């Protein structure tokens, strides 16, 4: 099907061709011919990003009689953002049809300018309900000549409390007009508007009612509340080309998540209700032109954000109103592209997943937050790809080549590769070198739902097992403790298992102190640990593991000063202290038992290079 076959005029076809639209999208195919007939009310159930602006915009422009200098079309939409966007799109569709004058009216902008533009002879008004009512009150806007009213994102407008404004506006339009209503979801209030203000509407549904685009992968990841940020970071790092939107339920969370991301070196910012319009515009511009890679927003602030090419939508907790999920997820996979929507939820709230699944009529896939290994693997692939693809500016670097050659002549090819890769890659290695598995199991499964408790419970169970059955158990000392970031026994166990490859079940009682720990181990395991761990480093400090005959008598008087016989590596040296100081300044770390399998790689596709 072509745009011509849909019945559009040549001027409009020329405009869509200039925009690079090759074929009509499904909603355009189903909608444009119906609306061009001009004799029906219409309901279109479609998500944002499906091409619905053109689906109503092109027929609306085609219907405009440019010789009749009066308002003939009114488009109502929920937010200033969307208002500006629709106006921009429609202006580009009408580029080759002379005499079409589209004016946007929205709050937070100079009303006198808008009045002046309307008075110049508007024939299409695109407005938010509040400002439209305001201008009606000032007698600047009169709708008695309007033949078509479009209600775009009707569900959002009602959600935002515009029901009375919409009713008032509709009542100011003539009885002969036609109403075209677009909505992503069909809650009862929207149905009521359709019943009360529309006559036998032609209804088109793209996908299923309330559904999101077919090309969105809906996923959820079970992590504890305190690991939501870590999980988010891992997903971001795992997808080097991602361009994402993170939804938070509260302004405070949005601000906190954005601040943390910025502190960790990401191009991120927050969009929430505490910002002034100017700040909001500045953040949105940065996001639109990709200066920001990640925008963290509240549901309310993100209304009307229609930015193309968003690859990922993250949900820090599911929204209070389950229907908002559809809107959130619909910010990705626009214009026929694909996208991923990932909800980061704690197992205790996982019951809400079912509600979302019901809402979108689709299953959500349980995925794991990528492990450090997954991320580093992915990043290195990306780095190598970038090196492969980089355009060499031979002329530009020529003047420096002699100097470069002189400086690097002593390195072998292998060393050079290692050094150049390290420049980019050390950051990831450092961040994830001790990162364990932060994924939790669904509630009711063996592992429970709070990692800290779970780990302690698990080691508790292990203690029982060891004291019951394993008379031959030995104790092993390791010069790593709470000051290295291990908050509980489960975390240090995870680290040890990850580093040494031993099975966690072969470790029994764990005594965790500030700067060292003791582990009860089954026969043969101590030797394995000693062999695997000795010589490894933690924050540049050498790890020391050895058999201990002593029963720990509790922590030494000053917990930062272990008993001398347990001092290990260089921790007690100034170098060790310096390292510890660095750790303390860094972000709080979480360690857990590691699952370094690459399962996540299956769940995330590679994205565009940065
Ligand atoms: P919308 O759902 O109207 O917000 O449109 C989403 C994006 O798709 C916008 O950037 C449009 O410019 C673009 N678009 C709309 N229709 C088409 C089409 N037929 N082919 C390609 N892109 C389109």
Coordinates of C-alpha atoms and ligand atoms in Angstrom, one line a residue:
X1 CA 0.0 0.0 0.0
X2 CA 1.3 3.5 -0.9
X3 CA 0.3 6.9 0.5
X4 CA -1.2 7.7 -2.9
X5 CA -3.4 4.6 -2.7
X6 CA -4.8 5.9 0.6
X7 CA -6.3 8.9 -1.3
X8 CA -4.0 11.7 -0.2
X9 CA -3.4 14.8 -2.3
X10 CA -0.2 15.3 -4.2
X11 CA 1.0 18.1 -1.9
X12 CA 0.7 15.8 1.1
X13 CA 2.4 12.9 -0.7
X14 CA 5.3 15.2 -1.6
X15 CA 5.6 16.2 2.1
X16 CA 5.6 12.7 3.5
X17 CA 8.2 11.7 0.8
X18 CA 10.3 14.6 1.9
X19 CA 10.1 13.3 5.4
X20 CA 11.4 9.9 4.2
X21 CA 8.2 8.0 5.0
X22 CA 8.2 5.2 2.4
X23 CA 5.0 3.3 3.2
X24 CA 2.1 4.0 5.5
X25 CA 2.2 2.5 9.0
X26 CA -0.6 0.1 9.9
X27 CA -2.6 2.7 11.7
X28 CA -2.2 5.1 8.8
X29 CA -3.3 2.4 6.4
X30 CA -6.5 1.7 8.4
X31 CA -7.3 5.3 9.4
X32 CA -6.5 7.7 6.6
X33 CA -9.0 6.4 4.0
X34 CA -11.8 6.4 6.7
X35 CA -11.0 9.9 7.8
X36 CA -10.7 11.2 4.3
X37 CA -14.3 10.3 3.7
X38 CA -15.0 12.9 6.3
X39 CA -18.4 11.6 7.4
X40 CA -17.7 9.5 10.5
X41 CA -16.6 9.9 14.1
X42 CA -13.6 7.7 14.7
X43 CA -11.8 6.0 17.6
X44 CA -8.2 4.8 17.2
X45 CA -6.7 2.6 19.8
X46 CA -3.0 3.0 19.3
X47 CA 0.1 3.6 21.2
X48 CA 2.3 6.6 20.7
X49 CA 5.0 5.9 18.2
X50 CA 2.7 4.1 15.7
X51 CA 2.5 7.1 13.4
X52 CA -0.9 8.3 14.6
X53 CA 0.0 12.0 14.3
X54 CA 0.2 11.5 10.5
X55 CA -2.9 9.2 10.6
X56 CA -5.1 12.1 11.8
X57 CA -2.8 15.0 10.7
X58 CA -2.8 14.2 7.0
X59 CA -6.6 13.9 6.6
X60 CA -7.1 16.9 8.7
X61 CA -4.8 19.1 6.6
X62 CA -6.4 17.7 3.4
X63 CA -9.8 18.8 4.6
X64 CA -8.8 22.3 5.3
X65 CA -10.3 24.8 2.9
X66 CA -7.5 27.4 2.7
X67 CA -9.8 30.0 1.2
X68 CA -12.0 29.9 4.3
X69 CA -10.2 32.0 6.9
X70 CA -11.6 30.4 10.0
X71 CA -10.6 27.7 12.5
X72 CA -11.7 24.4 11.0
X73 CA -9.7 21.8 12.9
X74 CA -8.9 21.5 16.7
X75 CA -6.5 19.0 18.1
X76 CA -6.4 18.6 21.9
X77 CA -3.6 16.9 23.6
X78 CA -2.4 16.5 27.2
X79 CA 0.9 18.3 27.4
X80 CA 2.9 21.2 26.1
X81 CA 5.5 18.7 24.8
X82 CA 3.1 16.8 22.7
X83 CA 1.4 20.0 21.6
X84 CA 4.7 21.3 20.2
X85 CA 5.5 18.0 18.7
X86 CA 2.1 17.6 16.9
X87 CA 2.3 21.1 15.6
X88 CA 5.8 20.6 14.3
X89 CA 4.8 17.3 12.5
X90 CA 1.7 18.8 11.1
X91 CA 3.5 21.9 9.8
X92 CA 5.9 19.6 8.0
X93 CA 3.0 17.7 6.4
X94 CA 1.4 21.0 5.2
X95 CA 4.7 22.3 3.8
X96 CA 3.5 22.2 0.2
X97 CA -0.1 23.1 0.8
X98 CA -0.2 26.9 0.9
X99 CA -2.6 28.7 3.2
X100 CA -2.6 26.1 6.0
X101 CA -1.9 28.0 9.3
X102 CA -1.4 25.8 12.3
X103 CA -1.1 27.4 15.7
X104 CA 0.0 25.8 19.0
X105 CA -1.6 27.0 22.2
X106 CA -0.2 25.7 25.5
X107 CA 0.5 26.8 29.0
X108 CA 3.8 28.1 30.4
X109 CA 4.4 30.3 27.3
X110 CA 3.6 33.9 26.5
X111 CA -0.2 34.1 25.8
X112 CA 0.1 37.4 23.9
X113 CA 2.3 35.7 21.2
X114 CA -0.3 32.9 20.9
X115 CA -3.1 35.4 20.6
X116 CA -1.2 37.3 17.9
X117 CA -0.6 34.0 16.0
X118 CA -4.3 33.0 16.2
X119 CA -5.4 36.4 15.0
X120 CA -3.2 36.2 11.9
X121 CA -5.7 33.6 10.7
X122 CA -5.3 30.1 12.2
X123 CA -7.2 27.3 10.5
X124 CA -5.9 24.5 12.8
X125 CA -5.4 24.9 16.5
X126 CA -3.3 22.4 18.4
X127 CA -3.9 23.0 22.1
X128 CA -3.6 21.7 25.6
X129 CA -7.0 21.9 27.4
X130 CA -6.1 24.4 30.0
X131 CA -4.7 27.1 27.7
X132 CA -7.5 26.4 25.2
X133 CA -10.1 27.1 27.8
X134 CA -8.2 30.2 28.9
X135 CA -8.3 31.6 25.3
X136 CA -11.9 30.7 24.9
X137 CA -12.6 32.7 28.1
X138 CA -10.8 35.7 26.5
X139 CA -12.9 35.3 23.4
X140 CA -9.8 34.8 21.3
X141 CA -10.7 31.2 20.4
X142 CA -14.2 30.4 19.1
X143 CA -14.9 27.0 17.8
X144 CA -18.2 27.5 16.0
X145 CA -16.6 26.9 12.6
X146 CA -14.7 23.8 13.6
X147 CA -15.6 20.7 11.6
X148 CA -13.1 18.3 13.1
X149 CA -12.0 17.8 16.7
X150 CA -9.1 15.4 17.4
X151 CA -8.7 14.2 21.0
X152 CA -5.1 12.8 21.1
X153 CA -4.0 10.6 24.0
X154 CA -7.5 10.9 25.4
X155 CA -6.7 8.5 28.3
X156 CA -3.7 10.7 29.3
X157 CA -5.9 13.9 29.2
X158 CA -8.4 12.3 31.5
X159 CA -5.8 10.9 33.8
X160 CA -4.5 14.4 34.1
X161 CA -7.8 15.7 35.2
X162 CA -8.9 17.5 32.0
X163 CA -12.3 15.9 31.9
X164 CA -14.3 19.0 32.6
X165 CA -12.1 21.2 30.3
X166 CA -12.6 18.7 27.4
X167 CA -16.3 18.5 28.0
X168 CA -16.5 22.3 28.0
X169 CA -14.5 22.6 24.8
X170 CA -16.5 19.9 23.0
X171 CA -19.7 21.7 24.0
X172 CA -18.4 24.9 22.4
X173 CA -18.0 23.1 19.0
X174 CA -20.8 22.7 16.6
X175 CA -23.0 19.6 16.4
X176 CA -22.1 19.0 12.8
X177 CA -18.4 18.5 13.6
X178 CA -16.7 15.0 13.7
X179 CA -14.6 13.8 16.5
X180 CA -11.6 11.6 16.1
X181 CA -10.4 10.1 19.4
X182 CA -7.0 8.5 19.9
X183 CA -6.0 6.6 23.0
X184 CA -3.4 4.0 24.0
X185 CA -5.8 2.5 26.5
X186 CA -9.5 2.4 26.8
X187 CA -10.5 3.0 30.5
X188 CA -14.1 3.6 31.3
X189 CA -13.8 7.4 31.3
X190 CA -12.6 7.4 27.7
X191 CA -15.4 5.0 26.7
X192 CA -17.8 7.5 28.4
X193 CA -16.5 10.4 26.3
X194 CA -16.9 8.3 23.2
X195 CA -20.5 7.4 24.2
X196 CA -21.6 10.9 25.1
X197 CA -19.9 12.9 22.4
X198 CA -19.5 10.6 19.5
X199 CA -21.9 9.0 17.1
X200 CA -21.4 5.5 16.0
X201 CA -17.6 5.9 15.7
X202 CA -15.6 3.8 13.3
X203 CA -13.1 2.0 15.6
X204 CA -9.6 0.9 14.7
X205 CA -7.4 -1.0 17.0
X206 CA -3.7 -1.5 16.4
X207 CA -2.5 -4.4 18.4
X208 CA -4.9 -5.4 21.2
X209 CA -6.8 -3.0 23.3
X210 CA -4.5 -1.4 25.9
X211 CA -1.6 -3.2 24.3
X212 CA 1.9 -1.9 23.8
X213 CA 3.7 -2.1 20.4
X214 CA 4.4 -5.7 19.3
X215 CA 8.1 -4.9 19.0
X216 CA 8.7 -4.2 22.7
X217 CA 10.3 -6.9 24.7
X218 CA 8.8 -6.8 28.2
X219 CA 11.1 -8.0 30.9
X220 CA 11.4 -7.9 34.6
X221 CA 14.3 -8.4 36.9
X222 CA 14.1 -9.3 40.6
X223 CA 16.4 -7.4 42.8
X224 CA 16.2 -5.9 46.3
X225 CA 15.3 -2.2 46.6
X226 CA 18.8 -1.3 47.6
X227 CA 20.2 -3.1 44.5
X228 CA 17.8 -1.4 42.0
X229 CA 20.4 1.2 41.2
X230 CA 23.2 -1.4 40.8
X231 CA 20.9 -3.4 38.5
X232 CA 20.1 -0.3 36.4
X233 CA 23.7 0.5 36.0
X234 CA 24.5 -3.0 35.0
X235 CA 21.8 -3.0 32.3
X236 CA 23.1 0.3 31.0
X237 CA 26.7 -0.9 30.9
X238 CA 25.6 -4.1 29.3
X239 CA 24.1 -2.2 26.3
X240 CA 26.8 0.3 25.2
X241 CA 24.6 2.0 22.6
X242 CA 21.5 2.3 24.7
X243 CA 19.5 5.5 24.8
X244 CA 17.1 5.2 27.7
X245 CA 14.4 6.5 29.8
X246 CA 14.2 5.5 33.5
X247 CA 10.8 5.9 35.3
X248 CA 10.7 6.4 39.0
X249 CA 7.5 6.7 41.1
X250 CA 8.6 9.7 43.1
X251 CA 10.5 12.9 42.4
X252 CA 12.9 12.0 45.1
X253 CA 13.8 8.7 43.5
X254 CA 14.1 10.4 40.1
X255 CA 16.5 12.9 41.5
X256 CA 18.5 10.4 43.5
X257 CA 18.9 8.0 40.6
X258 CA 19.9 10.7 38.2
X259 CA 22.4 12.2 40.7
X260 CA 23.9 8.8 41.3
X261 CA 24.2 8.1 37.5
X262 CA 25.9 11.5 37.0
X263 CA 28.3 10.9 39.9
X264 CA 29.2 7.6 38.3
X265 CA 30.0 9.3 35.0
X266 CA 26.9 8.8 32.9
X267 CA 25.3 11.4 30.7
X268 CA 22.1 11.5 32.7
X269 CA 19.7 14.0 34.1
X270 CA 16.3 14.1 35.8
X271 CA 12.9 15.4 34.8
X272 CA 10.5 15.9 37.6
X273 CA 7.9 18.3 38.9
X274 CA 10.3 20.4 40.9
X275 CA 11.9 21.8 37.8
X276 CA 11.0 25.2 36.3
X277 CA 9.7 25.2 32.7
X278 CA 13.1 26.5 31.5
X279 CA 15.0 23.8 33.3
X280 CA 12.6 21.2 31.9
X281 CA 13.1 22.5 28.4
X282 CA 16.8 22.5 28.8
X283 CA 16.8 18.8 30.0
X284 CA 14.4 17.8 27.2
X285 CA 16.6 19.5 24.6
X286 CA 19.7 17.7 25.9
X287 CA 17.8 14.4 25.8
X288 CA 16.4 15.0 22.3
X289 CA 19.8 15.9 20.8
X290 CA 21.4 12.9 22.6
X291 CA 23.7 14.9 24.9
X292 CA 22.0 12.8 27.6
X293 CA 22.1 9.1 27.3
X294 CA 19.7 8.5 30.1
X295 CA 16.8 10.5 31.3
X296 CA 15.3 9.7 34.7
X297 CA 11.7 10.9 35.0
X298 CA 8.6 10.6 37.0
X299 CA 5.4 9.5 35.3
X300 CA 3.9 12.9 35.4
X301 CA 6.9 14.8 34.1
X302 CA 7.5 12.3 31.3
X303 CA 4.0 12.7 29.9
X304 CA 4.2 13.7 26.3
X305 CA 7.9 12.7 25.8
X306 CA 7.9 11.4 22.3
X307 CA 11.5 11.0 21.5
X308 CA 12.3 8.6 18.7
X309 CA 14.9 5.9 19.0
X310 CA 14.7 5.3 22.7
X311 CA 16.1 1.8 23.0
X312 CA 15.3 1.0 26.7
X313 CA 12.7 2.0 29.2
X314 CA 13.4 1.0 32.8
X315 CA 11.0 1.0 35.6
X316 CA 12.3 1.5 39.1
X317 CA 9.3 -0.3 40.6
X318 CA 6.2 -0.7 38.7
X319 CA 3.9 2.4 38.5
X320 CA 1.1 2.8 41.1
X321 CA -1.4 2.9 38.3
X322 CA -0.9 -0.2 36.3
X323 CA -2.2 1.5 33.2
X324 CA 0.8 3.8 33.3
X325 CA 3.0 0.9 32.4
X326 CA 1.6 1.0 28.9
X327 CA 2.5 4.6 28.5
X328 CA 5.9 4.2 30.0
X329 CA 6.8 1.2 27.8
X330 CA 5.4 2.9 24.8
X331 CA 8.2 5.5 24.9
X332 CA 10.4 2.9 23.2
X333 CA 9.8 1.0 20.0
X334 CA 8.4 4.0 18.1
X335 CA 8.0 4.2 14.4
X336 CA 8.4 0.5 13.7
X337 CA 11.6 0.2 15.7
X338 CA 12.1 -2.3 18.5
X339 CA 12.8 -1.7 22.2
X340 CA 13.1 -3.2 25.6
X341 CA 11.1 -2.4 28.7
X342 CA 12.7 -3.7 31.9
X343 CA 11.0 -3.5 35.3
X344 CA 13.3 -3.6 38.3
X345 CA 11.2 -5.0 41.1
X346 CA 11.7 -6.7 44.4
X347 CA 10.2 -10.2 44.8
X348 CA 7.7 -9.0 47.4
X349 CA 6.2 -6.7 44.7
X350 CA 6.5 -9.2 41.9
X351 CA 2.7 -10.0 42.2
X352 CA 2.1 -6.8 40.2
X353 CA 3.8 -8.3 37.2
X354 CA 0.7 -10.4 36.7
X355 CA -1.4 -7.2 36.6
X356 CA 0.9 -5.7 34.0
X357 CA 0.7 -8.9 31.9
X358 CA -3.1 -8.7 32.1
X359 CA -3.0 -5.1 31.1
X360 CA -0.7 -5.6 28.1
X361 CA -2.0 -9.0 27.2
X362 CA 1.5 -10.3 27.1
X363 CA 3.9 -12.3 29.2
X364 CA 6.8 -10.5 30.8
X365 CA 10.1 -12.4 30.7
X366 CA 12.1 -12.8 33.9
X367 CA 15.7 -11.8 33.1
X368 CA 18.8 -11.5 35.3
X369 CA 20.8 -8.4 35.8
X370 CA 24.0 -8.9 33.9
X371 CA 27.0 -10.1 35.9
X372 CA 30.3 -8.3 35.9
X373 CA 31.6 -10.9 33.4
X374 CA 28.7 -10.3 31.0
X375 CA 29.3 -6.6 31.1
X376 CA 33.0 -6.6 30.7
X377 CA 32.6 -9.1 27.8
X378 CA 30.1 -6.9 26.2
X379 CA 32.1 -3.8 26.6
X380 CA 35.2 -5.3 25.2
X381 CA 33.4 -6.5 22.1
X382 CA 32.1 -2.9 21.7
X383 CA 35.5 -1.4 22.2
X384 CA 37.1 -3.7 19.6
X385 CA 34.3 -3.0 17.2
X386 CA 34.9 0.8 17.7
X387 CA 38.6 0.3 17.1
X388 CA 37.7 -1.7 14.0
X389 CA 35.4 1.0 12.6
X390 CA 37.2 4.1 13.6
X391 CA 38.1 6.4 10.7
X392 CA 41.8 7.2 10.9
X393 CA 42.6 10.8 10.3
X394 CA 46.0 10.1 8.8
X395 CA 46.7 13.7 8.0
X396 CA 45.6 15.0 11.4
X397 CA 47.8 12.6 13.3
X398 CA 50.8 12.8 11.0
X399 CA 52.6 15.6 12.8
X400 CA 52.5 13.6 16.1
X401 CA 53.5 10.2 14.8
X402 CA 57.2 10.6 15.3
X403 CA 56.7 11.5 18.9
X404 CA 54.2 8.7 19.4
X405 CA 56.5 6.2 17.9
X406 CA 59.4 7.3 20.0
X407 CA 57.3 7.1 23.2
X408 CA 55.9 3.7 22.4
X409 CA 58.8 2.0 20.6
X410 CA 59.7 -0.1 23.7
X411 CA 56.4 -1.9 23.9
X412 CA 55.6 -5.1 22.1
X413 CA 52.5 -5.4 20.1
X414 CA 50.8 -7.4 22.9
X415 CA 51.7 -4.7 25.4
X416 CA 50.5 -2.0 23.2
X417 CA 47.1 -3.7 22.8
X418 CA 46.9 -4.3 26.5
X419 CA 47.6 -0.7 27.3
X420 CA 45.3 0.9 24.8
X421 CA 42.4 -1.4 25.8
X422 CA 43.1 -0.7 29.4
X423 CA 42.7 3.0 28.9
X424 CA 39.0 2.5 28.1
X425 CA 38.4 -0.7 29.9
X426 CA 39.9 -0.3 33.4
X427 CA 36.9 1.6 34.5
X428 CA 34.6 -1.4 33.9
X429 CA 37.1 -3.9 35.3
X430 CA 37.4 -1.9 38.4
X431 CA 33.7 -1.4 38.8
X432 CA 32.8 -5.0 38.3
X433 CA 35.9 -6.9 39.5
X434 CA 34.2 -7.9 42.7
X435 CA 30.6 -7.6 41.6
X436 CA 28.5 -10.6 42.5
X437 CA 25.1 -11.7 41.5
X438 CA 22.4 -9.3 42.7
X439 CA 19.5 -11.2 41.3
X440 CA 16.9 -12.6 43.6
X441 CA 14.6 -15.6 43.2
X442 CA 10.9 -15.2 43.1
X443 CA 9.1 -15.4 46.4
X444 CA 8.3 -18.8 47.7
X445 CA 11.4 -20.2 46.0
X446 CA 14.1 -21.6 48.2
X447 CA 16.2 -18.5 48.3
X448 CA 13.7 -16.1 49.8
X449 CA 13.5 -12.5 48.9
X450 CA 15.9 -10.4 50.9
X451 CA 19.4 -11.0 50.0
X452 CA 21.0 -9.9 53.2
X453 CA 18.7 -12.0 55.3
X454 CA 18.8 -14.8 52.8
X455 CA 22.5 -15.0 52.9
X456 CA 22.6 -15.0 56.6
X457 CA 19.9 -17.6 56.7
X458 CA 21.8 -19.6 54.2
X459 CA 25.0 -19.5 56.1
X460 CA 23.0 -20.2 59.2
X461 CA 21.7 -23.4 57.7
X462 CA 25.2 -24.2 56.6
X463 CA 26.5 -23.7 60.1
X464 CA 23.9 -26.2 61.4
X465 CA 25.0 -28.7 58.7
X466 CA 28.6 -28.3 59.5
X467 CA 28.3 -28.6 63.2
X468 CA 26.0 -31.6 62.9
X469 CA 27.8 -33.6 60.3
X470 CA 31.3 -32.5 59.7
X471 CA 33.5 -33.2 62.6
X472 CA 36.6 -33.0 60.4
X473 CA 35.9 -29.4 59.3
X474 CA 38.8 -27.0 59.3
X475 CA 38.9 -23.3 59.7
X476 CA 40.4 -21.0 57.2
X477 CA 41.6 -17.5 57.8
X478 CA 41.2 -14.8 55.1
X479 CA 42.5 -11.2 55.4
X480 CA 39.4 -9.7 53.9
X481 CA 36.5 -8.4 55.9
X482 CA 33.8 -5.8 56.3
X483 CA 36.1 -2.9 55.5
X484 CA 36.5 -4.3 52.1
X485 CA 32.8 -3.7 51.5
X486 CA 31.3 -7.1 52.6
X487 CA 28.3 -6.2 54.6
X488 CA 27.3 -9.7 55.5
X489 CA 28.4 -13.3 55.4
X490 CA 26.5 -14.0 52.2
X491 CA 28.4 -11.3 50.4
X492 CA 31.9 -12.5 51.4
X493 CA 30.9 -16.1 50.7
X494 CA 29.8 -15.0 47.2
X495 CA 33.1 -13.2 46.6
X496 CA 35.1 -16.2 47.7
X497 CA 33.1 -18.7 45.6
X498 CA 33.4 -16.4 42.7
X499 CA 37.1 -15.9 43.0
X500 CA 38.0 -19.5 43.8
X501 CA 35.4 -21.5 42.0
X502 CA 34.5 -23.6 45.2
X503 CA 30.9 -24.6 45.9
X504 CA 29.3 -22.4 48.5
X505 CA 27.8 -25.5 50.1
X506 CA 31.3 -26.7 51.1
X507 CA 31.7 -23.7 53.4
X508 CA 30.2 -23.8 56.9
X509 CA 30.4 -21.3 59.7
X510 CA 31.6 -17.9 58.7
X511 CA 32.8 -15.3 61.2
X512 CA 33.1 -11.9 59.5
X513 CA 35.1 -9.1 61.1
X514 CA 36.2 -5.7 60.0
X515 CA 39.4 -6.7 58.4
X516 CA 39.4 -10.5 58.2
X517 CA 37.1 -13.5 58.3
X518 CA 37.2 -17.2 59.3
X519 CA 35.4 -19.8 57.3
X520 CA 34.6 -23.4 58.3
X521 CA 35.4 -25.6 55.3
X522 CA 35.0 -29.3 54.5
X523 CA 38.0 -31.4 54.0
X524 CA 40.0 -30.6 50.8
X525 CA 38.3 -27.3 50.4
X526 CA 40.8 -25.3 52.4
X527 CA 43.6 -26.4 50.2
X528 CA 41.7 -25.4 47.2
X529 CA 40.9 -22.0 48.6
X530 CA 44.5 -21.4 49.6
X531 CA 45.7 -22.3 46.1
X532 CA 43.1 -20.3 44.3
X533 CA 43.0 -17.2 46.4
X534 CA 46.5 -16.5 47.5
X535 CA 48.2 -14.0 45.3
X536 CA 45.0 -12.5 44.1
X537 CA 44.3 -8.9 44.9
X538 CA 41.5 -7.0 46.4
X539 CA 41.7 -3.2 45.7
X540 CA 45.5 -3.7 45.0
X541 CA 46.0 -5.5 48.3
X542 CA 47.2 -9.0 48.2
X543 CA 44.7 -11.6 49.6
X544 CA 46.0 -14.1 52.1
X545 CA 44.3 -17.3 52.9
X546 CA 45.7 -19.9 55.4
X547 CA 44.6 -22.6 57.8
X548 CA 43.8 -21.5 61.3
X549 CA 44.0 -23.6 64.4
X550 CA 42.7 -20.8 66.5
X551 CA 39.1 -20.4 67.3
X552 CA 38.3 -16.8 66.8
X553 CA 37.8 -15.1 70.1
X554 CA 35.8 -12.3 68.6
X555 CA 37.0 -9.2 67.1
X556 CA 40.1 -7.5 68.4
X557 CA 39.8 -4.5 70.7
X558 CA 40.1 -2.0 67.9
X559 CA 38.2 -3.6 65.1
X560 CA 40.4 -1.7 62.6
X561 CA 43.5 -3.2 64.1
X562 CA 43.3 -7.0 63.8
X563 CA 45.4 -9.1 66.1
X564 CA 48.9 -9.1 64.7
X565 CA 48.9 -12.8 63.8
X566 CA 46.0 -12.2 61.5
X567 CA 47.5 -9.2 59.7
X568 CA 47.8 -9.9 56.1
X569 CA 49.1 -8.4 52.9
X570 CA 49.8 -4.7 53.0
X571 CA 46.6 -3.7 54.7
X572 CA 48.3 -2.5 57.9
X573 CA 50.8 -0.6 55.8
X574 CA 50.2 2.9 54.7
X575 CA 49.3 1.6 51.2
X576 CA 46.6 -0.5 52.7
X577 CA 45.1 2.4 54.5
X578 CA 45.2 4.5 51.4
X579 CA 43.3 1.8 49.6
X580 CA 40.8 1.7 52.4
X581 CA 40.3 5.4 52.3
X582 CA 39.6 5.2 48.6
X583 CA 37.1 2.5 49.2
X584 CA 35.3 4.5 51.8
X585 CA 34.9 7.5 49.5
X586 CA 33.6 5.3 46.7
X587 CA 30.0 4.3 46.3
X588 CA 28.7 1.7 48.7
X589 CA 29.4 -1.7 47.3
X590 CA 27.3 -4.7 47.3
X591 CA 28.7 -8.1 46.9
X592 CA 26.9 -11.3 46.6
X593 CA 27.4 -14.9 45.6
X594 CA 28.3 -14.7 41.9
X595 CA 26.6 -16.4 39.0
X596 CA 29.0 -15.5 36.3
X597 CA 27.1 -17.4 33.6
X598 CA 26.4 -15.5 30.5
X599 CA 22.6 -16.1 30.6
X600 CA 21.9 -12.4 30.3
X601 CA 23.7 -12.1 27.0
X602 CA 20.7 -13.9 25.5
X603 CA 18.3 -11.4 26.9
X604 CA 19.9 -8.3 25.6
X605 CA 20.7 -7.6 22.0
X606 CA 23.6 -5.5 21.1
X607 CA 22.8 -1.9 20.3
X608 CA 24.2 0.7 18.1
X609 CA 27.8 1.7 18.8
X610 CA 28.2 4.7 20.9
Ligands
LIG1 P1 3.8 9.3 16.1 O1 3.2 8.1 16.6 O2 2.8 10.1 15.3 O3 4.3 10.2 17.3 O4 5.0 9.0 15.1 C1 6.2 8.4 15.6 C2 7.3 8.7 14.6 O5 7.2 8.0 13.4 C3 7.5 10.2 14.2 O6 8.8 10.5 14.3 C4 7.0 10.2 12.8 O7 7.7 11.2 12.1 C5 7.4 8.8 12.3 N1 6.5 8.3 11.2 C6 5.1 8.4 11.1 N2 4.7 7.8 10.1 C7 5.7 7.2 9.5 C8 5.8 6.4 8.3 N3 4.8 6.0 7.6 N4 7.1 5.9 8.0 C9 8.1 6.3 8.7 N5 8.1 7.1 9.8 C10 6.9 7.5 10.2

